[in-house]
Coordinates of C-alpha atoms in Angstrom, one line a residue:
M1 CA 10.9 -17.2 15.6
T2 CA 7.7 -19.4 16.1
P3 CA 7.6 -23.2 15.1
D4 CA 5.1 -22.2 12.5
T5 CA 7.5 -19.6 10.8
G6 CA 10.2 -22.2 10.8
R7 CA 7.9 -24.7 8.9
R8 CA 6.8 -22.1 6.4
L9 CA 10.5 -21.1 5.8
R10 CA 11.5 -24.9 5.5
R11 CA 8.7 -25.4 2.9
F12 CA 9.7 -22.4 1.0
A13 CA 13.2 -23.3 0.9
E14 CA 12.3 -26.8 -0.3
R15 CA 10.1 -25.3 -3.0
L16 CA 12.5 -22.9 -4.2
R17 CA 15.0 -25.7 -4.7
R18 CA 12.7 -28.1 -6.3
D19 CA 10.9 -25.2 -8.7
H20 CA 14.6 -23.8 -9.6
S21 CA 16.2 -27.0 -10.5
E22 CA 13.2 -29.0 -12.0
A23 CA 11.0 -26.6 -13.7
G24 CA 13.0 -23.5 -13.9
G25 CA 9.7 -21.8 -13.5
P26 CA 9.1 -18.9 -10.8
V27 CA 9.3 -19.7 -7.0
H28 CA 6.7 -18.1 -4.9
S29 CA 4.0 -19.5 -2.5
D30 CA 0.2 -19.5 -3.3
R31 CA -0.8 -17.9 0.0
D32 CA 1.0 -15.3 2.2
A33 CA 0.6 -15.6 6.1
A34 CA -2.4 -13.5 6.1
G35 CA -4.2 -15.7 3.6
G36 CA -3.6 -13.0 0.6
H37 CA -2.6 -14.0 -2.8
V38 CA 1.3 -13.9 -3.5
V39 CA 1.9 -12.9 -7.0
P40 CA 4.9 -14.0 -9.2
I41 CA 6.9 -10.8 -10.2
R42 CA 6.3 -11.5 -13.8
E43 CA 2.5 -11.0 -13.1
A44 CA 3.0 -7.9 -11.3
R45 CA 1.3 -5.2 -13.1
P46 CA 1.8 -1.3 -12.7
R47 CA -0.8 0.3 -10.3
A48 CA -1.7 -3.0 -8.8
R49 CA -1.4 -3.6 -5.2
V50 CA 0.6 -7.1 -4.9
T51 CA 2.4 -9.3 -2.4
V52 CA 5.6 -10.8 -3.6
V53 CA 8.0 -13.4 -2.0
G54 CA 11.8 -13.7 -2.9
E55 CA 15.5 -13.5 -2.4
V56 CA 17.3 -10.3 -1.9
R57 CA 20.1 -10.3 -4.5
T58 CA 21.4 -6.8 -4.4
M59 CA 21.1 -3.4 -2.2
S60 CA 22.4 -0.2 -3.1
L61 CA 22.0 3.3 -1.4
R62 CA 21.0 6.0 -4.1
P63 CA 20.9 9.7 -2.9
R64 CA 18.0 11.6 -4.5
A65 CA 17.6 15.1 -3.9
D66 CA 19.4 15.1 -0.3
V67 CA 16.9 12.1 0.6
P68 CA 18.6 8.6 0.9
A69 CA 17.0 5.8 -0.9
L70 CA 17.6 2.3 0.0
D71 CA 17.0 0.2 -3.2
V72 CA 16.9 -3.7 -2.9
E73 CA 16.4 -6.1 -5.9
L74 CA 14.1 -8.8 -5.0
W75 CA 14.3 -12.1 -7.0
D76 CA 11.7 -14.9 -7.2
G77 CA 13.6 -17.3 -9.3
A78 CA 12.2 -16.2 -12.6
D79 CA 12.1 -12.4 -12.4
A80 CA 13.1 -9.4 -10.2
L81 CA 11.5 -6.0 -9.2
H82 CA 13.2 -3.5 -6.9
L83 CA 11.9 -2.4 -3.4
V84 CA 12.8 1.3 -2.4
W85 CA 12.4 2.7 0.9
L86 CA 12.9 6.5 0.7
G87 CA 14.7 8.3 3.5
R88 CA 16.2 5.0 4.5
R89 CA 20.3 4.1 4.6
S90 CA 19.7 0.8 5.8
I91 CA 17.0 -1.6 7.5
P92 CA 18.1 -4.1 10.2
G93 CA 17.7 -7.8 9.0
I94 CA 17.6 -7.0 5.3
A95 CA 20.8 -8.3 3.3
P96 CA 21.7 -9.9 0.2
G97 CA 20.6 -13.5 0.5
I98 CA 17.7 -12.9 2.7
H99 CA 14.2 -14.1 1.8
L100 CA 11.4 -11.3 2.0
R101 CA 7.8 -10.9 1.7
A102 CA 6.7 -7.4 0.5
T103 CA 3.4 -5.9 -0.1
G104 CA 2.8 -2.5 -2.2
R105 CA 1.7 -0.9 -5.2
V106 CA 3.5 -1.5 -8.3
T107 CA 5.1 1.3 -10.4
L108 CA 7.3 1.5 -13.4
Q109 CA 10.4 3.6 -12.6
R110 CA 12.8 4.0 -15.4
R111 CA 11.4 0.6 -17.2
T112 CA 12.0 -1.0 -13.8
V113 CA 9.2 -2.8 -12.0
T114 CA 9.4 -1.2 -8.4
I115 CA 7.5 -0.8 -5.2
F116 CA 8.2 2.2 -3.2
N117 CA 8.2 2.1 0.7
P118 CA 6.6 -1.5 1.0
A119 CA 5.4 -3.2 3.8
Y120 CA 7.7 -6.1 4.3
E121 CA 8.5 -9.2 6.3
V122 CA 11.8 -11.1 6.6
I123 CA 11.3 -14.7 6.1
G124 CA 14.9 -15.9 6.5
R125 CA 17.5 -17.5 4.5
V126 CA 17.4 -20.5 2.4
G127 CA 19.0 -23.5 4.0
E128 CA 18.7 -21.9 7.3
T129 CA 18.2 -24.5 10.2
L130 CA 15.8 -23.5 12.6
G131 CA 15.7 -24.7 16.2

């Protein structure tokens, strides 16, 4: 992990603690690493391509017609959405408590905001000290 990544992670963790305890509002960064706009999950609309940031709360494996689907619930401090990777049973580095940045097209799947096969970046864990 680069020093710049460590600084971003520490700022994100600080913002998560501050926003959650003081305002109770959504936790998100205004820009992702590439300079693109990060959207609070509550503002993610169907058919829009978005980048969201949040913490993995739950993971489950759902078989769908002989094809596995890894379903991850991502929470940004105010709302949650599901990230679904078709054909995957696991993804190294993704586990509950990990913070992710994910980009993809939003859809509603059984009234649940979902992004299928998103591009993602593992940011780390809140409170993790980097060397």
